[in-house]
Short mmCIF file of C-alpha atoms in Angstrom, two decimals:
data_model
loop_
_atom_site.label_atom_id
_atom_site.label_comp_id
_atom_site.label_asym_id
_atom_site.label_seq_id
_atom_site.Cartn_x
_atom_site.Cartn_y
_atom_site.Cartn_z
CA MET A 18 129.02 74.73 148.40
CA LYS A 19 128.82 78.18 148.03
CA LYS A 20 130.02 77.84 144.27
CA TYR A 21 127.55 75.46 143.51
CA PHE A 22 124.77 77.36 145.30
CA ILE A 23 125.81 79.97 142.52
CA ILE A 24 125.64 77.63 139.44
CA LEU A 25 122.53 76.81 140.50
CA LEU A 26 121.27 80.38 141.18
CA ILE A 27 122.23 80.90 137.87
CA ILE A 28 121.03 77.82 136.16
CA SER A 29 117.35 78.84 137.56
CA SER A 30 117.24 82.66 136.48
CA THR A 31 118.18 81.27 132.72
CA ILE A 32 115.18 79.12 133.17
CA ILE A 33 112.77 81.50 134.89
CA TRP A 34 114.29 84.39 132.51
CA ALA A 35 114.57 82.20 129.29
CA HIS A 36 110.47 81.70 128.50
CA PRO A 37 109.48 83.60 125.72
CA LYS A 38 106.44 86.22 126.53
CA PHE A 39 102.79 84.43 126.34
CA TYR A 40 101.14 85.92 123.69
CA ASN A 41 96.68 85.36 124.00
CA LEU A 42 96.33 84.16 120.52
CA GLU A 43 92.64 84.42 120.41
CA GLU A 44 92.97 87.92 120.84
CA TYR A 45 94.53 88.42 117.30
CA SER A 46 92.83 85.77 115.14
CA LEU A 47 90.90 86.87 111.88
CA ASN A 48 87.70 86.87 113.40
CA TYR A 49 85.46 87.54 110.42
CA SER A 50 83.71 85.74 107.67
CA VAL A 51 83.41 86.08 103.85
CA LYS A 52 81.22 84.94 101.01
CA ALA A 53 82.40 82.12 99.07
CA ASP A 54 82.27 82.72 95.57
CA SER A 55 80.15 80.62 95.02
CA THR A 56 77.44 81.70 96.92
CA HIS A 57 76.17 84.82 94.90
CA GLY A 58 75.68 83.66 91.58
CA PHE A 59 77.72 86.06 89.62
CA ASP A 60 80.87 86.57 88.12
CA VAL A 61 82.08 89.78 87.73
CA ILE A 62 84.34 90.03 84.48
CA SER A 63 86.61 93.61 84.51
CA TYR A 64 86.10 96.31 87.54
CA ASP A 65 86.94 100.08 86.33
CA ILE A 66 88.00 101.75 89.71
CA SER A 67 88.54 105.13 90.07
CA VAL A 68 89.07 106.97 93.13
CA THR A 69 90.46 110.89 94.44
CA ILE A 70 92.23 110.56 97.31
CA ASP A 71 92.53 114.08 99.31
CA ASP A 72 95.15 112.27 102.38
CA GLU A 73 95.34 115.92 103.70
CA ASN A 74 91.59 114.82 104.98
CA GLU A 75 92.05 110.87 104.50
CA PHE A 76 88.98 110.86 102.58
CA VAL A 77 88.00 109.33 99.22
CA ASN A 78 85.21 110.05 95.80
CA GLY A 79 85.65 107.52 93.63
CA SER A 80 83.29 105.38 91.80
CA VAL A 81 83.56 101.50 90.37
CA ALA A 82 82.27 100.36 87.35
CA ALA A 83 82.35 96.24 87.55
CA VAL A 84 80.55 93.99 84.03
CA VAL A 85 79.28 91.34 86.07
CA GLU A 86 77.28 88.44 84.02
CA ALA A 87 74.64 86.64 85.69
CA GLU A 88 75.13 83.07 86.59
CA GLU A 89 71.66 82.01 87.64
CA ASN A 90 68.51 84.59 87.86
CA LEU A 91 69.49 87.62 89.76
CA ASN A 92 67.04 90.03 91.07
CA GLN A 93 69.71 91.85 93.35
CA ILE A 94 73.04 92.41 93.47
CA THR A 95 75.21 92.21 96.82
CA TYR A 96 78.26 93.31 96.95
CA GLU A 97 80.60 94.29 100.47
CA LEU A 98 81.33 98.29 101.60
CA GLU A 99 82.14 99.01 104.67
CA GLU A 100 82.32 102.55 106.52
CA LEU A 101 81.51 104.48 103.32
CA ASN A 102 78.81 106.54 101.86
CA VAL A 103 77.48 105.49 98.33
CA SER A 104 74.98 108.33 96.98
CA SER A 105 74.14 106.89 93.79
CA VAL A 106 74.51 103.38 92.09
CA GLN A 107 73.19 102.41 88.40
CA VAL A 108 72.48 99.84 86.54
CA ASN A 109 73.44 99.45 82.73
CA GLY A 110 73.06 103.43 82.15
CA SER A 111 70.22 103.97 84.41
CA GLU A 112 69.24 104.72 88.12
CA ALA A 113 69.26 101.78 90.42
CA VAL A 114 67.21 101.41 93.95
CA PHE A 115 69.95 100.36 96.85
CA SER A 116 69.95 99.71 100.45
CA HIS A 117 73.65 99.85 101.88
CA ASN A 118 73.54 98.74 105.61
CA ASN A 119 76.04 96.67 107.71
CA GLY A 120 78.55 96.64 105.30
CA GLU A 121 76.23 95.37 102.21
CA LEU A 122 75.25 97.62 99.21
CA GLN A 123 72.37 95.88 98.27
CA ILE A 124 71.36 96.56 94.54
CA GLN A 125 67.92 95.68 92.61
CA LEU A 126 68.82 94.68 89.49
CA GLY A 127 64.68 93.79 87.41
CA SER A 128 65.80 90.83 86.02
CA ILE A 129 68.85 89.07 84.72
CA ALA A 130 68.55 85.74 83.39
CA PRO A 131 71.89 83.17 83.32
CA GLY A 132 74.68 84.00 81.54
CA GLU A 133 73.54 87.86 80.54
CA GLN A 134 76.07 90.71 80.95
CA PHE A 135 74.60 93.99 82.95
CA THR A 136 77.26 97.16 84.48
CA THR A 137 76.69 98.41 87.75
CA LEU A 138 78.06 101.54 88.50
CA VAL A 139 78.47 102.37 92.42
CA ASN A 140 79.45 106.18 93.35
CA TYR A 141 80.51 107.01 97.02
CA SER A 142 82.47 108.89 99.78
CA GLY A 143 83.74 108.99 102.71
CA ASN A 144 86.60 108.10 105.53
CA PRO A 145 88.15 105.18 104.93
CA GLN A 146 88.08 102.93 107.47
CA THR A 147 90.48 99.96 109.06
CA SER A 148 89.42 96.29 109.43
CA ASP A 149 89.49 95.47 113.56
CA ASP A 150 91.58 92.24 112.40
CA VAL A 151 94.94 92.23 113.06
CA TYR A 152 96.62 92.66 109.57
CA ASN A 153 94.33 96.23 110.21
CA ILE A 154 93.42 95.71 106.37
CA GLY A 155 92.12 98.50 103.83
CA MET A 156 93.69 102.16 103.12
CA ILE A 157 95.90 103.73 105.44
CA PHE A 158 97.41 106.68 105.86
CA ASN A 159 100.71 108.23 106.26
CA GLN A 160 102.56 111.38 106.44
CA ASN A 161 104.38 110.99 103.02
CA PHE A 162 102.49 108.02 101.25
CA VAL A 163 98.73 106.15 101.16
CA PHE A 164 98.64 102.31 100.78
CA THR A 165 95.66 99.49 101.23
CA LEU A 166 96.17 95.96 101.82
CA SER A 167 93.76 94.89 100.14
CA ASP A 168 93.88 91.21 98.83
CA PRO A 169 91.60 88.68 99.77
CA SER A 170 88.93 90.59 101.29
CA GLY A 171 90.50 93.92 102.40
CA CYS A 172 88.78 96.15 99.17
CA ARG A 173 85.71 96.22 100.99
CA TRP A 174 87.27 98.65 103.37
CA TRP A 175 88.19 101.31 100.09
CA TRP A 176 85.77 100.34 97.42
CA PRO A 177 82.46 98.09 96.68
CA ALA A 178 82.90 94.42 95.21
#
């Protein structure tokens, strides 16, 4: 009888302790939205990105020139840029009116016809943050290196796109 009791005790304790820890998957889900490419009315032909990184102070100073083709009539273009400061914006080499609120950089273009190409130049700086999702996308500073996790939508944490 004692032998059966010990075997039953071993089996029941194995069953009790064998269950994996419960993780609340909602806590780790990706709860941010990304605009579909088809909703903005333009196609970026190329980016020319220039970023100076001060890894000691976790600070970036950069500029991004984008060659863009309008797919519809445009009077403004919106890029995404989180937590960084925009110092100036140019459209086709001339200073442009812009606003930067809640991660959206809106640039006034004037009037751009479908099929017309134009260039934007955004100068920015600041301390890049990382996103709040499970992957912490953005620019990561470590003791001996700096790296980014950007695909598909993390670039907005360290350069305007």
